[in-house]
JSON list of C-alpha atoms in Angstrom, two decimals:
[
{"chain": "A", "resi": 1, "resn": "UNK", "atom": "CA", "xyz": [127.94, 127.94, 170.77]},
{"chain": "A", "resi": 2, "resn": "UNK", "atom": "CA", "xyz": [127.54, 125.60, 172.45]},
{"chain": "A", "resi": 3, "resn": "UNK", "atom": "CA", "xyz": [124.02, 123.86, 172.89]},
{"chain": "A", "resi": 4, "resn": "UNK", "atom": "CA", "xyz": [122.43, 121.07, 174.60]},
{"chain": "A", "resi": 5, "resn": "UNK", "atom": "CA", "xyz": [122.74, 117.94, 172.44]},
{"chain": "A", "resi": 6, "resn": "UNK", "atom": "CA", "xyz": [118.58, 117.31, 172.83]},
{"chain": "A", "resi": 7, "resn": "UNK", "atom": "CA", "xyz": [116.18, 118.62, 169.98]},
{"chain": "A", "resi": 8, "resn": "UNK", "atom": "CA", "xyz": [115.96, 122.27, 171.59]},
{"chain": "A", "resi": 9, "resn": "UNK", "atom": "CA", "xyz": [119.66, 122.69, 171.17]},
{"chain": "A", "resi": 10, "resn": "UNK", "atom": "CA", "xyz": [119.90, 121.13, 167.53]},
{"chain": "A", "resi": 11, "resn": "UNK", "atom": "CA", "xyz": [117.31, 123.31, 166.16]},
{"chain": "A", "resi": 12, "resn": "UNK", "atom": "CA", "xyz": [119.34, 126.17, 167.44]},
{"chain": "A", "resi": 13, "resn": "UNK", "atom": "CA", "xyz": [122.52, 125.15, 166.02]},
{"chain": "A", "resi": 14, "resn": "UNK", "atom": "CA", "xyz": [119.96, 124.87, 162.90]},
{"chain": "A", "resi": 15, "resn": "UNK", "atom": "CA", "xyz": [119.40, 128.11, 162.90]},
{"chain": "A", "resi": 16, "resn": "UNK", "atom": "CA", "xyz": [123.05, 129.44, 164.16]},
{"chain": "A", "resi": 17, "resn": "UNK", "atom": "CA", "xyz": [124.39, 127.65, 161.52]},
{"chain": "A", "resi": 18, "resn": "UNK", "atom": "CA", "xyz": [122.44, 129.25, 159.12]},
{"chain": "A", "resi": 19, "resn": "UNK", "atom": "CA", "xyz": [123.05, 132.43, 159.81]},
{"chain": "A", "resi": 20, "resn": "UNK", "atom": "CA", "xyz": [120.56, 134.19, 162.31]},
{"chain": "A", "resi": 21, "resn": "UNK", "atom": "CA", "xyz": [121.39, 136.51, 165.23]},
{"chain": "A", "resi": 22, "resn": "UNK", "atom": "CA", "xyz": [120.24, 134.50, 167.92]},
{"chain": "A", "resi": 23, "resn": "UNK", "atom": "CA", "xyz": [121.05, 137.13, 170.23]},
{"chain": "A", "resi": 24, "resn": "UNK", "atom": "CA", "xyz": [117.69, 139.82, 168.48]},
{"chain": "A", "resi": 25, "resn": "UNK", "atom": "CA", "xyz": [114.17, 138.60, 168.61]},
{"chain": "A", "resi": 26, "resn": "UNK", "atom": "CA", "xyz": [112.84, 136.38, 166.04]},
{"chain": "A", "resi": 27, "resn": "UNK", "atom": "CA", "xyz": [108.56, 135.72, 166.51]},
{"chain": "A", "resi": 28, "resn": "UNK", "atom": "CA", "xyz": [108.64, 132.13, 167.58]},
{"chain": "A", "resi": 29, "resn": "UNK", "atom": "CA", "xyz": [105.33, 129.71, 167.26]},
{"chain": "A", "resi": 30, "resn": "UNK", "atom": "CA", "xyz": [104.79, 127.44, 169.26]},
{"chain": "A", "resi": 31, "resn": "UNK", "atom": "CA", "xyz": [102.42, 124.46, 168.12]},
{"chain": "A", "resi": 32, "resn": "UNK", "atom": "CA", "xyz": [99.96, 123.04, 170.30]},
{"chain": "A", "resi": 33, "resn": "UNK", "atom": "CA", "xyz": [97.76, 120.15, 168.87]},
{"chain": "A", "resi": 34, "resn": "UNK", "atom": "CA", "xyz": [93.85, 118.88, 170.72]},
{"chain": "A", "resi": 35, "resn": "UNK", "atom": "CA", "xyz": [92.28, 115.88, 168.94]},
{"chain": "A", "resi": 36, "resn": "UNK", "atom": "CA", "xyz": [88.97, 117.66, 170.33]},
{"chain": "A", "resi": 37, "resn": "UNK", "atom": "CA", "xyz": [87.48, 120.63, 168.08]},
{"chain": "A", "resi": 38, "resn": "UNK", "atom": "CA", "xyz": [85.98, 121.63, 171.59]},
{"chain": "A", "resi": 39, "resn": "UNK", "atom": "CA", "xyz": [88.50, 121.66, 173.45]},
{"chain": "A", "resi": 40, "resn": "UNK", "atom": "CA", "xyz": [90.95, 123.64, 171.39]},
{"chain": "A", "resi": 41, "resn": "UNK", "atom": "CA", "xyz": [88.70, 126.67, 170.76]},
{"chain": "A", "resi": 42, "resn": "UNK", "atom": "CA", "xyz": [88.20, 125.80, 174.32]},
{"chain": "A", "resi": 43, "resn": "UNK", "atom": "CA", "xyz": [92.48, 126.68, 175.46]},
{"chain": "A", "resi": 44, "resn": "UNK", "atom": "CA", "xyz": [91.45, 129.74, 172.63]},
{"chain": "A", "resi": 45, "resn": "UNK", "atom": "CA", "xyz": [90.59, 131.65, 174.94]},
{"chain": "A", "resi": 46, "resn": "UNK", "atom": "CA", "xyz": [91.96, 130.89, 177.70]},
{"chain": "A", "resi": 47, "resn": "UNK", "atom": "CA", "xyz": [94.76, 131.76, 175.63]},
{"chain": "A", "resi": 48, "resn": "UNK", "atom": "CA", "xyz": [92.41, 135.11, 174.92]},
{"chain": "A", "resi": 49, "resn": "UNK", "atom": "CA", "xyz": [92.50, 136.41, 177.11]},
{"chain": "A", "resi": 50, "resn": "UNK", "atom": "CA", "xyz": [95.27, 135.73, 179.53]},
{"chain": "A", "resi": 51, "resn": "UNK", "atom": "CA", "xyz": [97.75, 137.56, 179.03]},
{"chain": "A", "resi": 52, "resn": "UNK", "atom": "CA", "xyz": [100.13, 136.10, 177.40]},
{"chain": "A", "resi": 53, "resn": "UNK", "atom": "CA", "xyz": [101.79, 138.66, 175.35]},
{"chain": "A", "resi": 54, "resn": "UNK", "atom": "CA", "xyz": [101.80, 137.04, 171.78]},
{"chain": "A", "resi": 55, "resn": "UNK", "atom": "CA", "xyz": [99.71, 135.69, 168.55]},
{"chain": "A", "resi": 56, "resn": "UNK", "atom": "CA", "xyz": [96.95, 133.12, 168.95]},
{"chain": "A", "resi": 57, "resn": "UNK", "atom": "CA", "xyz": [96.29, 131.13, 165.53]},
{"chain": "A", "resi": 58, "resn": "UNK", "atom": "CA", "xyz": [93.19, 128.25, 165.84]},
{"chain": "A", "resi": 59, "resn": "UNK", "atom": "CA", "xyz": [94.01, 126.13, 162.97]},
{"chain": "A", "resi": 60, "resn": "UNK", "atom": "CA", "xyz": [92.76, 122.86, 161.49]},
{"chain": "A", "resi": 61, "resn": "UNK", "atom": "CA", "xyz": [96.06, 120.48, 160.76]},
{"chain": "A", "resi": 62, "resn": "UNK", "atom": "CA", "xyz": [94.33, 118.14, 158.13]},
{"chain": "A", "resi": 63, "resn": "UNK", "atom": "CA", "xyz": [98.72, 116.05, 157.98]},
{"chain": "A", "resi": 64, "resn": "UNK", "atom": "CA", "xyz": [97.50, 115.26, 162.02]},
{"chain": "A", "resi": 65, "resn": "UNK", "atom": "CA", "xyz": [93.81, 115.38, 161.08]},
{"chain": "A", "resi": 66, "resn": "UNK", "atom": "CA", "xyz": [94.14, 117.46, 164.49]},
{"chain": "A", "resi": 67, "resn": "UNK", "atom": "CA", "xyz": [93.54, 120.95, 166.42]},
{"chain": "A", "resi": 68, "resn": "UNK", "atom": "CA", "xyz": [96.39, 123.17, 166.15]},
{"chain": "A", "resi": 69, "resn": "UNK", "atom": "CA", "xyz": [97.54, 126.17, 168.50]},
{"chain": "A", "resi": 70, "resn": "UNK", "atom": "CA", "xyz": [99.77, 128.22, 167.26]},
{"chain": "A", "resi": 71, "resn": "UNK", "atom": "CA", "xyz": [101.27, 130.47, 169.36]},
{"chain": "A", "resi": 72, "resn": "UNK", "atom": "CA", "xyz": [104.23, 132.70, 168.32]},
{"chain": "A", "resi": 73, "resn": "UNK", "atom": "CA", "xyz": [106.27, 134.93, 171.02]},
{"chain": "A", "resi": 74, "resn": "UNK", "atom": "CA", "xyz": [108.46, 138.08, 170.26]},
{"chain": "A", "resi": 75, "resn": "UNK", "atom": "CA", "xyz": [111.57, 136.65, 172.43]},
{"chain": "A", "resi": 76, "resn": "UNK", "atom": "CA", "xyz": [114.91, 135.71, 172.04]},
{"chain": "A", "resi": 77, "resn": "UNK", "atom": "CA", "xyz": [115.69, 132.29, 171.31]},
{"chain": "A", "resi": 78, "resn": "UNK", "atom": "CA", "xyz": [117.36, 131.53, 174.60]},
{"chain": "A", "resi": 79, "resn": "UNK", "atom": "CA", "xyz": [117.67, 127.28, 175.04]},
{"chain": "A", "resi": 80, "resn": "UNK", "atom": "CA", "xyz": [116.06, 127.79, 178.56]},
{"chain": "A", "resi": 81, "resn": "UNK", "atom": "CA", "xyz": [113.47, 130.84, 177.68]},
{"chain": "A", "resi": 82, "resn": "UNK", "atom": "CA", "xyz": [112.57, 128.54, 174.39]},
{"chain": "A", "resi": 83, "resn": "UNK", "atom": "CA", "xyz": [112.44, 125.38, 177.05]},
{"chain": "A", "resi": 84, "resn": "UNK", "atom": "CA", "xyz": [110.60, 127.10, 180.13]},
{"chain": "A", "resi": 85, "resn": "UNK", "atom": "CA", "xyz": [107.73, 127.36, 177.32]},
{"chain": "A", "resi": 86, "resn": "UNK", "atom": "CA", "xyz": [107.66, 125.00, 175.84]},
{"chain": "A", "resi": 87, "resn": "UNK", "atom": "CA", "xyz": [107.26, 123.11, 179.34]},
{"chain": "A", "resi": 88, "resn": "UNK", "atom": "CA", "xyz": [104.78, 126.12, 180.68]},
{"chain": "A", "resi": 89, "resn": "UNK", "atom": "CA", "xyz": [102.37, 125.97, 176.70]},
{"chain": "A", "resi": 90, "resn": "UNK", "atom": "CA", "xyz": [102.67, 122.27, 177.42]},
{"chain": "A", "resi": 91, "resn": "UNK", "atom": "CA", "xyz": [100.91, 121.74, 181.05]},
{"chain": "A", "resi": 92, "resn": "UNK", "atom": "CA", "xyz": [98.30, 124.79, 180.30]},
{"chain": "A", "resi": 93, "resn": "UNK", "atom": "CA", "xyz": [97.99, 122.27, 177.06]},
{"chain": "A", "resi": 94, "resn": "UNK", "atom": "CA", "xyz": [97.17, 119.30, 179.15]},
{"chain": "A", "resi": 95, "resn": "UNK", "atom": "CA", "xyz": [94.64, 121.42, 181.46]},
{"chain": "A", "resi": 96, "resn": "UNK", "atom": "CA", "xyz": [92.14, 120.97, 177.35]},
{"chain": "A", "resi": 97, "resn": "UNK", "atom": "CA", "xyz": [93.24, 117.43, 176.85]},
{"chain": "A", "resi": 98, "resn": "UNK", "atom": "CA", "xyz": [95.83, 119.02, 174.38]},
{"chain": "A", "resi": 99, "resn": "UNK", "atom": "CA", "xyz": [99.86, 119.03, 173.94]},
{"chain": "A", "resi": 100, "resn": "UNK", "atom": "CA", "xyz": [102.98, 120.76, 172.84]},
{"chain": "A", "resi": 101, "resn": "UNK", "atom": "CA", "xyz": [104.28, 120.22, 169.38]},
{"chain": "A", "resi": 102, "resn": "UNK", "atom": "CA", "xyz": [107.20, 121.63, 169.52]},
{"chain": "A", "resi": 103, "resn": "UNK", "atom": "CA", "xyz": [108.49, 125.48, 168.03]},
{"chain": "A", "resi": 104, "resn": "UNK", "atom": "CA", "xyz": [109.54, 126.84, 164.87]},
{"chain": "A", "resi": 105, "resn": "UNK", "atom": "CA", "xyz": [111.41, 129.66, 163.26]},
{"chain": "A", "resi": 106, "resn": "UNK", "atom": "CA", "xyz": [109.52, 131.00, 159.96]},
{"chain": "A", "resi": 107, "resn": "UNK", "atom": "CA", "xyz": [113.32, 132.08, 158.48]},
{"chain": "A", "resi": 108, "resn": "UNK", "atom": "CA", "xyz": [112.76, 135.59, 155.41]},
{"chain": "A", "resi": 109, "resn": "UNK", "atom": "CA", "xyz": [115.27, 134.57, 152.48]},
{"chain": "A", "resi": 110, "resn": "UNK", "atom": "CA", "xyz": [114.84, 136.31, 149.11]},
{"chain": "A", "resi": 111, "resn": "UNK", "atom": "CA", "xyz": [111.22, 137.22, 149.47]},
{"chain": "A", "resi": 112, "resn": "UNK", "atom": "CA", "xyz": [110.66, 133.06, 150.00]},
{"chain": "A", "resi": 113, "resn": "UNK", "atom": "CA", "xyz": [109.42, 131.86, 153.70]},
{"chain": "A", "resi": 114, "resn": "UNK", "atom": "CA", "xyz": [111.73, 129.24, 154.83]},
{"chain": "A", "resi": 115, "resn": "UNK", "atom": "CA", "xyz": [111.52, 126.75, 157.77]},
{"chain": "A", "resi": 116, "resn": "UNK", "atom": "CA", "xyz": [114.91, 126.51, 159.81]},
{"chain": "A", "resi": 117, "resn": "UNK", "atom": "CA", "xyz": [114.40, 122.69, 161.15]},
{"chain": "A", "resi": 118, "resn": "UNK", "atom": "CA", "xyz": [116.17, 119.27, 160.14]},
{"chain": "A", "resi": 119, "resn": "UNK", "atom": "CA", "xyz": [114.02, 117.47, 159.31]},
{"chain": "A", "resi": 120, "resn": "UNK", "atom": "CA", "xyz": [111.97, 120.17, 156.88]},
{"chain": "A", "resi": 121, "resn": "UNK", "atom": "CA", "xyz": [108.88, 120.55, 159.44]},
{"chain": "A", "resi": 122, "resn": "UNK", "atom": "CA", "xyz": [109.14, 123.70, 160.55]},
{"chain": "A", "resi": 123, "resn": "UNK", "atom": "CA", "xyz": [109.93, 122.74, 164.20]},
{"chain": "A", "resi": 124, "resn": "UNK", "atom": "CA", "xyz": [111.19, 121.23, 166.78]},
{"chain": "A", "resi": 125, "resn": "UNK", "atom": "CA", "xyz": [109.17, 118.19, 167.74]},
{"chain": "A", "resi": 126, "resn": "UNK", "atom": "CA", "xyz": [107.69, 117.59, 170.74]},
{"chain": "A", "resi": 127, "resn": "UNK", "atom": "CA", "xyz": [108.02, 114.21, 172.61]},
{"chain": "A", "resi": 128, "resn": "UNK", "atom": "CA", "xyz": [103.71, 113.16, 171.35]},
{"chain": "A", "resi": 129, "resn": "UNK", "atom": "CA", "xyz": [105.18, 114.43, 168.16]},
{"chain": "A", "resi": 130, "resn": "UNK", "atom": "CA", "xyz": [103.41, 112.78, 165.23]},
{"chain": "A", "resi": 131, "resn": "UNK", "atom": "CA", "xyz": [104.63, 114.46, 162.03]}
]
């Protein structure tokens, strides 16, 4: 498979090389980060009340010292679809003072949870990523 030469393409190539079937639906985690807890909670409430089909979770990311919403969507990880979803979520987060911080896929092997990523941080880095 050929992928564009950008972070999303490199992530998909790494996933394919590791044996993940990119033609099947996977749980893809999109990360949205916020400096302010109230902004994150308001964004979370909006997402919860939207027609978004997925799991949503809010955490304080101790490493970043920021609030992080994880939006888990079950989808086929096609390049264009991933980029479209990431842009949409980034635009949404920006309305609440947040930003997209990439995406990741959990891989289950031998009972261990391991993220697939070239730098072991579990996601593709967005333009404002601080991981």
